C-alpha cells in the first residue's frame, strides 16, 4: 500500500498540533504581527497574507508533499504558529516511510522561549520515529540563521553540514535567489536518548508554570 502523508492531531501539555486549516487564520494573522524581528530568514506571512499562506500549504498537502500544522497554545486555545512534516521519502522497496523532514516552523514572539517549540518538536519526532518508524528526521535552515540553528541543536539534532545554493531564500530582498542550507538530523538509533532529554526539558518547563 502506498504511503499517504497525513499528520494526526498531536497532543502535548504545552502545545497541541492541529492539522492546519482556514479556521486558524485569524489567530495566525495576530501571531505573525506581534513582533517580526526574528523572521529574517523564515517564511512567515504577514496578516494580510495568511489566507494565501494557508492555501499554499494545503495545496502542498494535496500533492502529498506536506502535512502542515497549526501550533495551538493549550492554555489560551489560540494558534501561535505553524510547523509541518514534509518531503517524505520512502524505503527503496517502496514499503513504508524511510525519512521525513520537519520544517516550515514559526512561532509568535510571545510563544518563543516558552517550551512550545521544544514540545512541538518532541511530538513531531515521536510520531515520526514511533508511529511511522522512520530511520531519520531531517531539519534544515538558512546557514546564516544562527538563532534557528541553535534552536535545532537545542532539541537534539546533529549538524551534518552546509549545502551551498541548496534551496530558496526567504530573506528580504532575495526573491528568486538560493541560500546555503544547514542540514541537521536525528536518526532512529539516537531517538531514545533524544526522547529522554526532550522529556526532561519539557518537565522543567511545566515545573516553572
mmCIF file of C-alpha atoms in Angstrom:
data_model
loop_
_atom_site.group_PDB
_atom_site.id
_atom_site.type_symbol
_atom_site.label_atom_id
_atom_site.label_comp_id
_atom_site.label_asym_id
_atom_site.label_seq_id
_atom_site.Cartn_x
_atom_site.Cartn_y
_atom_site.Cartn_z
ATOM 1 C CA UNK A 1 0.000 0.000 0.000
ATOM 2 C CA UNK A 2 1.332 3.443 -0.904
ATOM 3 C CA UNK A 3 2.227 5.714 1.995
ATOM 4 C CA UNK A 4 -0.056 8.727 2.391
ATOM 5 C CA UNK A 5 1.381 11.693 4.296
ATOM 6 C CA UNK A 6 -1.260 12.681 6.835
ATOM 7 C CA UNK A 7 -0.472 14.266 10.180
ATOM 8 C CA UNK A 8 -2.831 13.425 13.049
ATOM 9 C CA UNK A 9 -3.577 15.761 15.945
ATOM 10 C CA UNK A 10 -0.629 15.582 18.345
ATOM 11 C CA UNK A 11 -1.390 16.441 21.969
ATOM 12 C CA UNK A 12 1.122 17.817 24.423
ATOM 13 C CA UNK A 13 0.936 19.625 27.761
ATOM 14 C CA UNK A 14 2.106 22.986 26.404
ATOM 15 C CA UNK A 15 1.038 22.789 22.769
ATOM 16 C CA UNK A 16 -1.431 20.893 20.620
ATOM 17 C CA UNK A 17 -0.556 20.397 16.958
ATOM 18 C CA UNK A 18 -3.691 20.560 14.814
ATOM 19 C CA UNK A 19 -3.790 19.969 11.048
ATOM 20 C CA UNK A 20 -3.692 23.449 9.525
ATOM 21 C CA UNK A 21 -6.946 24.881 8.200
ATOM 22 C CA UNK A 22 -8.515 28.248 7.491
ATOM 23 C CA UNK A 23 -10.123 28.241 10.945
ATOM 24 C CA UNK A 24 -6.642 29.062 12.267
ATOM 25 C CA UNK A 25 -6.277 32.112 10.018
ATOM 26 C CA UNK A 26 -7.399 34.813 12.467
ATOM 27 C CA UNK A 27 -5.122 33.560 15.237
ATOM 28 C CA UNK A 28 -2.143 33.159 12.912
ATOM 29 C CA UNK A 29 -2.629 36.657 11.496
ATOM 30 C CA UNK A 30 -2.420 38.084 15.012
ATOM 31 C CA UNK A 31 0.518 35.831 15.944
ATOM 32 C CA UNK A 32 2.545 36.802 12.887
ATOM 33 C CA UNK A 33 2.239 40.518 13.580
ATOM 34 C CA UNK A 34 3.285 40.530 17.258
ATOM 35 C CA UNK A 35 6.953 41.192 16.535
ATOM 36 C CA UNK A 36 8.557 40.207 13.244
ATOM 37 C CA UNK A 37 12.167 40.946 14.163
ATOM 38 C CA UNK A 38 13.135 37.248 14.382
ATOM 39 C CA UNK A 39 11.710 36.289 10.973
ATOM 40 C CA UNK A 40 14.550 37.490 8.746
ATOM 41 C CA UNK A 41 15.278 34.065 7.230
ATOM 42 C CA UNK A 42 11.891 32.358 7.660
ATOM 43 C CA UNK A 43 8.702 32.264 5.589
ATOM 44 C CA UNK A 44 6.172 33.913 7.908
ATOM 45 C CA UNK A 45 3.116 35.514 6.296
ATOM 46 C CA UNK A 46 2.000 38.998 7.149
ATOM 47 C CA UNK A 47 -1.531 39.296 8.491
ATOM 48 C CA UNK A 48 -2.908 40.105 5.045
ATOM 49 C CA UNK A 49 -1.125 37.083 3.553
ATOM 50 C CA UNK A 50 -2.292 34.387 5.959
ATOM 51 C CA UNK A 51 -5.199 33.124 3.856
ATOM 52 C CA UNK A 52 -2.896 32.720 0.847
ATOM 53 C CA UNK A 53 -0.241 31.109 3.055
ATOM 54 C CA UNK A 54 -2.750 28.511 4.245
ATOM 55 C CA UNK A 55 -3.917 27.903 0.666
ATOM 56 C CA UNK A 56 -0.304 27.302 -0.400
ATOM 57 C CA UNK A 57 0.325 24.838 2.421
ATOM 58 C CA UNK A 58 -2.928 22.978 1.767
ATOM 59 C CA UNK A 59 -2.007 22.716 -1.915
ATOM 60 C CA UNK A 60 1.292 21.101 -0.948
ATOM 61 C CA UNK A 61 -0.656 18.773 1.331
ATOM 62 C CA UNK A 62 -2.991 17.811 -1.529
ATOM 63 C CA UNK A 63 0.068 16.877 -3.593
ATOM 64 C CA UNK A 64 1.283 14.580 -0.801
ATOM 65 C CA UNK A 65 4.360 16.687 -0.088
ATOM 66 C CA UNK A 66 3.393 18.241 3.247
ATOM 67 C CA UNK A 67 1.399 17.689 6.429
ATOM 68 C CA UNK A 68 1.004 21.241 7.813
ATOM 69 C CA UNK A 69 0.098 22.042 11.400
ATOM 70 C CA UNK A 70 -1.048 24.972 13.465
ATOM 71 C CA UNK A 71 0.688 25.167 16.857
ATOM 72 C CA UNK A 72 -2.087 25.795 19.375
ATOM 73 C CA UNK A 73 -1.305 27.022 22.879
ATOM 74 C CA UNK A 74 -3.011 24.703 25.372
ATOM 75 C CA UNK A 75 -3.787 27.476 27.869
ATOM 76 C CA UNK A 76 -5.290 30.102 25.552
ATOM 77 C CA UNK A 77 -6.549 27.763 22.832
ATOM 78 C CA UNK A 78 -5.129 30.125 20.229
ATOM 79 C CA UNK A 79 -2.913 29.206 17.298
ATOM 80 C CA UNK A 80 0.505 30.764 17.935
ATOM 81 C CA UNK A 81 2.456 29.475 14.965
ATOM 82 C CA UNK A 82 2.861 26.766 12.371
ATOM 83 C CA UNK A 83 5.036 23.776 11.560
ATOM 84 C CA UNK A 84 4.919 20.756 9.266
ATOM 85 C CA UNK A 85 6.098 17.347 8.231
ATOM 86 C CA UNK A 86 7.313 17.459 4.668
ATOM 87 C CA UNK A 87 9.473 15.880 1.951
ATOM 88 C CA UNK A 88 8.531 12.260 2.749
ATOM 89 C CA UNK A 89 10.987 9.683 1.408
ATOM 90 C CA UNK A 90 10.130 6.019 1.084
ATOM 91 C CA UNK A 91 12.320 2.972 1.579
ATOM 92 C CA UNK A 92 13.903 1.779 -1.700
ATOM 93 C CA UNK A 93 11.384 -1.082 -1.725
ATOM 94 C CA UNK A 94 8.566 1.481 -1.596
ATOM 95 C CA UNK A 95 7.258 -0.217 1.540
ATOM 96 C CA UNK A 96 6.748 2.493 4.154
ATOM 97 C CA UNK A 97 8.372 5.756 5.096
ATOM 98 C CA UNK A 98 12.154 5.931 5.421
ATOM 99 C CA UNK A 99 12.656 9.613 6.295
ATOM 100 C CA UNK A 100 10.741 12.842 6.822
ATOM 101 C CA UNK A 101 11.651 16.470 7.331
ATOM 102 C CA UNK A 102 10.272 18.804 9.988
ATOM 103 C CA UNK A 103 10.103 22.359 8.762
ATOM 104 C CA UNK A 104 8.034 25.423 7.819
ATOM 105 C CA UNK A 105 8.199 26.282 11.523
ATOM 106 C CA UNK A 106 7.494 29.680 13.060
ATOM 107 C CA UNK A 107 6.112 30.986 16.335
ATOM 108 C CA UNK A 108 4.646 34.242 17.569
ATOM 109 C CA UNK A 109 7.151 36.313 19.514
ATOM 110 C CA UNK A 110 5.200 35.717 22.732
ATOM 111 C CA UNK A 111 5.411 31.920 22.268
ATOM 112 C CA UNK A 112 9.166 31.855 21.726
ATOM 113 C CA UNK A 113 11.138 30.655 24.737
ATOM 114 C CA UNK A 114 8.049 29.167 26.411
ATOM 115 C CA UNK A 115 8.743 25.498 25.735
ATOM 116 C CA UNK A 116 6.298 25.450 22.826
ATOM 117 C CA UNK A 117 8.977 24.736 20.224
ATOM 118 C CA UNK A 118 10.604 22.053 22.367
ATOM 119 C CA UNK A 119 7.373 20.164 22.923
ATOM 120 C CA UNK A 120 6.201 20.592 19.330
ATOM 121 C CA UNK A 121 9.454 19.079 18.070
ATOM 122 C CA UNK A 122 9.128 16.273 20.616
ATOM 123 C CA UNK A 123 5.614 15.451 19.397
ATOM 124 C CA UNK A 124 6.659 15.501 15.743
ATOM 125 C CA UNK A 125 9.799 13.435 16.333
ATOM 126 C CA UNK A 126 7.924 10.899 18.453
ATOM 127 C CA UNK A 127 5.254 10.387 15.820
ATOM 128 C CA UNK A 128 7.849 10.080 13.053
ATOM 129 C CA UNK A 129 10.008 7.529 14.868
ATOM 130 C CA UNK A 130 7.391 5.618 16.835
ATOM 131 C CA UNK A 131 4.341 5.995 14.601
ATOM 132 C CA UNK A 132 5.861 5.819 11.135
ATOM 133 C CA UNK A 133 9.074 4.018 12.061
ATOM 134 C CA UNK A 134 11.379 6.327 10.108
ATOM 135 C CA UNK A 135 15.138 5.878 10.009
ATOM 136 C CA UNK A 136 15.798 9.619 10.307
ATOM 137 C CA UNK A 137 14.201 13.021 10.711
ATOM 138 C CA UNK A 138 15.708 15.952 8.836
ATOM 139 C CA UNK A 139 15.706 19.643 9.716
ATOM 140 C CA UNK A 140 17.291 22.488 7.785
ATOM 141 C CA UNK A 141 17.594 26.246 7.915
ATOM 142 C CA UNK A 142 19.344 29.122 6.226
ATOM 143 C CA UNK A 143 23.019 28.696 7.133
ATOM 144 C CA UNK A 144 23.080 32.363 8.265
ATOM 145 C CA UNK A 145 20.233 31.852 10.731
ATOM 146 C CA UNK A 146 22.246 31.372 13.922
ATOM 147 C CA UNK A 147 19.151 31.652 16.138
ATOM 148 C CA UNK A 148 17.366 28.842 14.345
ATOM 149 C CA UNK A 149 20.487 26.702 14.173
ATOM 150 C CA UNK A 150 20.881 26.981 17.948
ATOM 151 C CA UNK A 151 17.221 26.024 18.458
ATOM 152 C CA UNK A 152 17.571 22.976 16.216
ATOM 153 C CA UNK A 153 20.689 21.848 18.049
ATOM 154 C CA UNK A 154 18.838 22.503 21.310
ATOM 155 C CA UNK A 155 16.246 19.839 20.500
ATOM 156 C CA UNK A 156 18.965 17.273 19.864
ATOM 157 C CA UNK A 157 19.570 17.363 16.113
ATOM 158 C CA UNK A 158 23.108 16.982 14.794
ATOM 159 C CA UNK A 159 24.597 19.263 12.160
ATOM 160 C CA UNK A 160 25.582 17.233 9.098
ATOM 161 C CA UNK A 161 26.925 20.091 7.005
ATOM 162 C CA UNK A 162 26.058 23.063 4.829
ATOM 163 C CA UNK A 163 24.788 22.551 1.293
ATOM 164 C CA UNK A 164 25.582 25.526 -0.903
ATOM 165 C CA UNK A 165 22.877 27.086 -3.087
ATOM 166 C CA UNK A 166 20.567 24.344 -1.853
ATOM 167 C CA UNK A 167 17.109 25.880 -1.513
ATOM 168 C CA UNK A 168 15.025 29.003 -1.895
ATOM 169 C CA UNK A 169 15.974 32.002 0.194
ATOM 170 C CA UNK A 170 13.252 33.606 2.314
ATOM 171 C CA UNK A 171 15.436 36.552 3.337
ATOM 172 C CA UNK A 172 14.117 40.033 2.463
ATOM 173 C CA UNK A 173 15.346 41.242 -0.904
ATOM 174 C CA UNK A 174 16.422 37.759 -2.011
ATOM 175 C CA UNK A 175 13.375 36.696 -4.037
ATOM 176 C CA UNK A 176 14.419 34.239 -6.723
ATOM 177 C CA UNK A 177 17.793 33.571 -5.102
ATOM 178 C CA UNK A 178 19.131 30.430 -3.471
ATOM 179 C CA UNK A 179 20.509 30.102 0.029
ATOM 180 C CA UNK A 180 23.081 27.882 1.671
ATOM 181 C CA UNK A 181 21.219 25.430 3.915
ATOM 182 C CA UNK A 182 22.499 23.973 7.183
ATOM 183 C CA UNK A 183 21.321 20.344 7.337
ATOM 184 C CA UNK A 184 20.563 18.610 10.649
ATOM 185 C CA UNK A 185 19.181 15.199 11.532
ATOM 186 C CA UNK A 186 18.207 12.783 14.260
ATOM 187 C CA UNK A 187 18.460 9.068 13.471
ATOM 188 C CA UNK A 188 16.393 6.218 14.846
ATOM 189 C CA UNK A 189 19.383 4.983 16.866
ATOM 190 C CA UNK A 190 19.695 8.410 18.509
ATOM 191 C CA UNK A 191 15.995 8.858 19.214
ATOM 192 C CA UNK A 192 15.745 7.070 22.621
ATOM 193 C CA UNK A 193 18.409 9.380 24.085
ATOM 194 C CA UNK A 194 16.883 12.468 22.441
ATOM 195 C CA UNK A 195 13.449 11.485 23.681
ATOM 196 C CA UNK A 196 14.661 11.277 27.285
ATOM 197 C CA UNK A 197 16.401 14.651 27.058
ATOM 198 C CA UNK A 198 13.376 16.357 25.497
ATOM 199 C CA UNK A 199 11.039 14.895 28.111
ATOM 200 C CA UNK A 200 13.318 16.239 30.837
ATOM 201 C CA UNK A 201 13.298 19.701 29.239
ATOM 202 C CA UNK A 202 9.507 19.674 28.969
ATOM 203 C CA UNK A 203 9.188 18.595 32.604
ATOM 204 C CA UNK A 204 11.310 21.561 33.674
ATOM 205 C CA UNK A 205 9.059 23.895 31.671
ATOM 206 C CA UNK A 206 5.976 22.513 33.367
ATOM 207 C CA UNK A 207 7.567 22.848 36.812
ATOM 208 C CA UNK A 208 8.027 26.593 36.216
ATOM 209 C CA UNK A 209 4.367 27.124 35.369
#
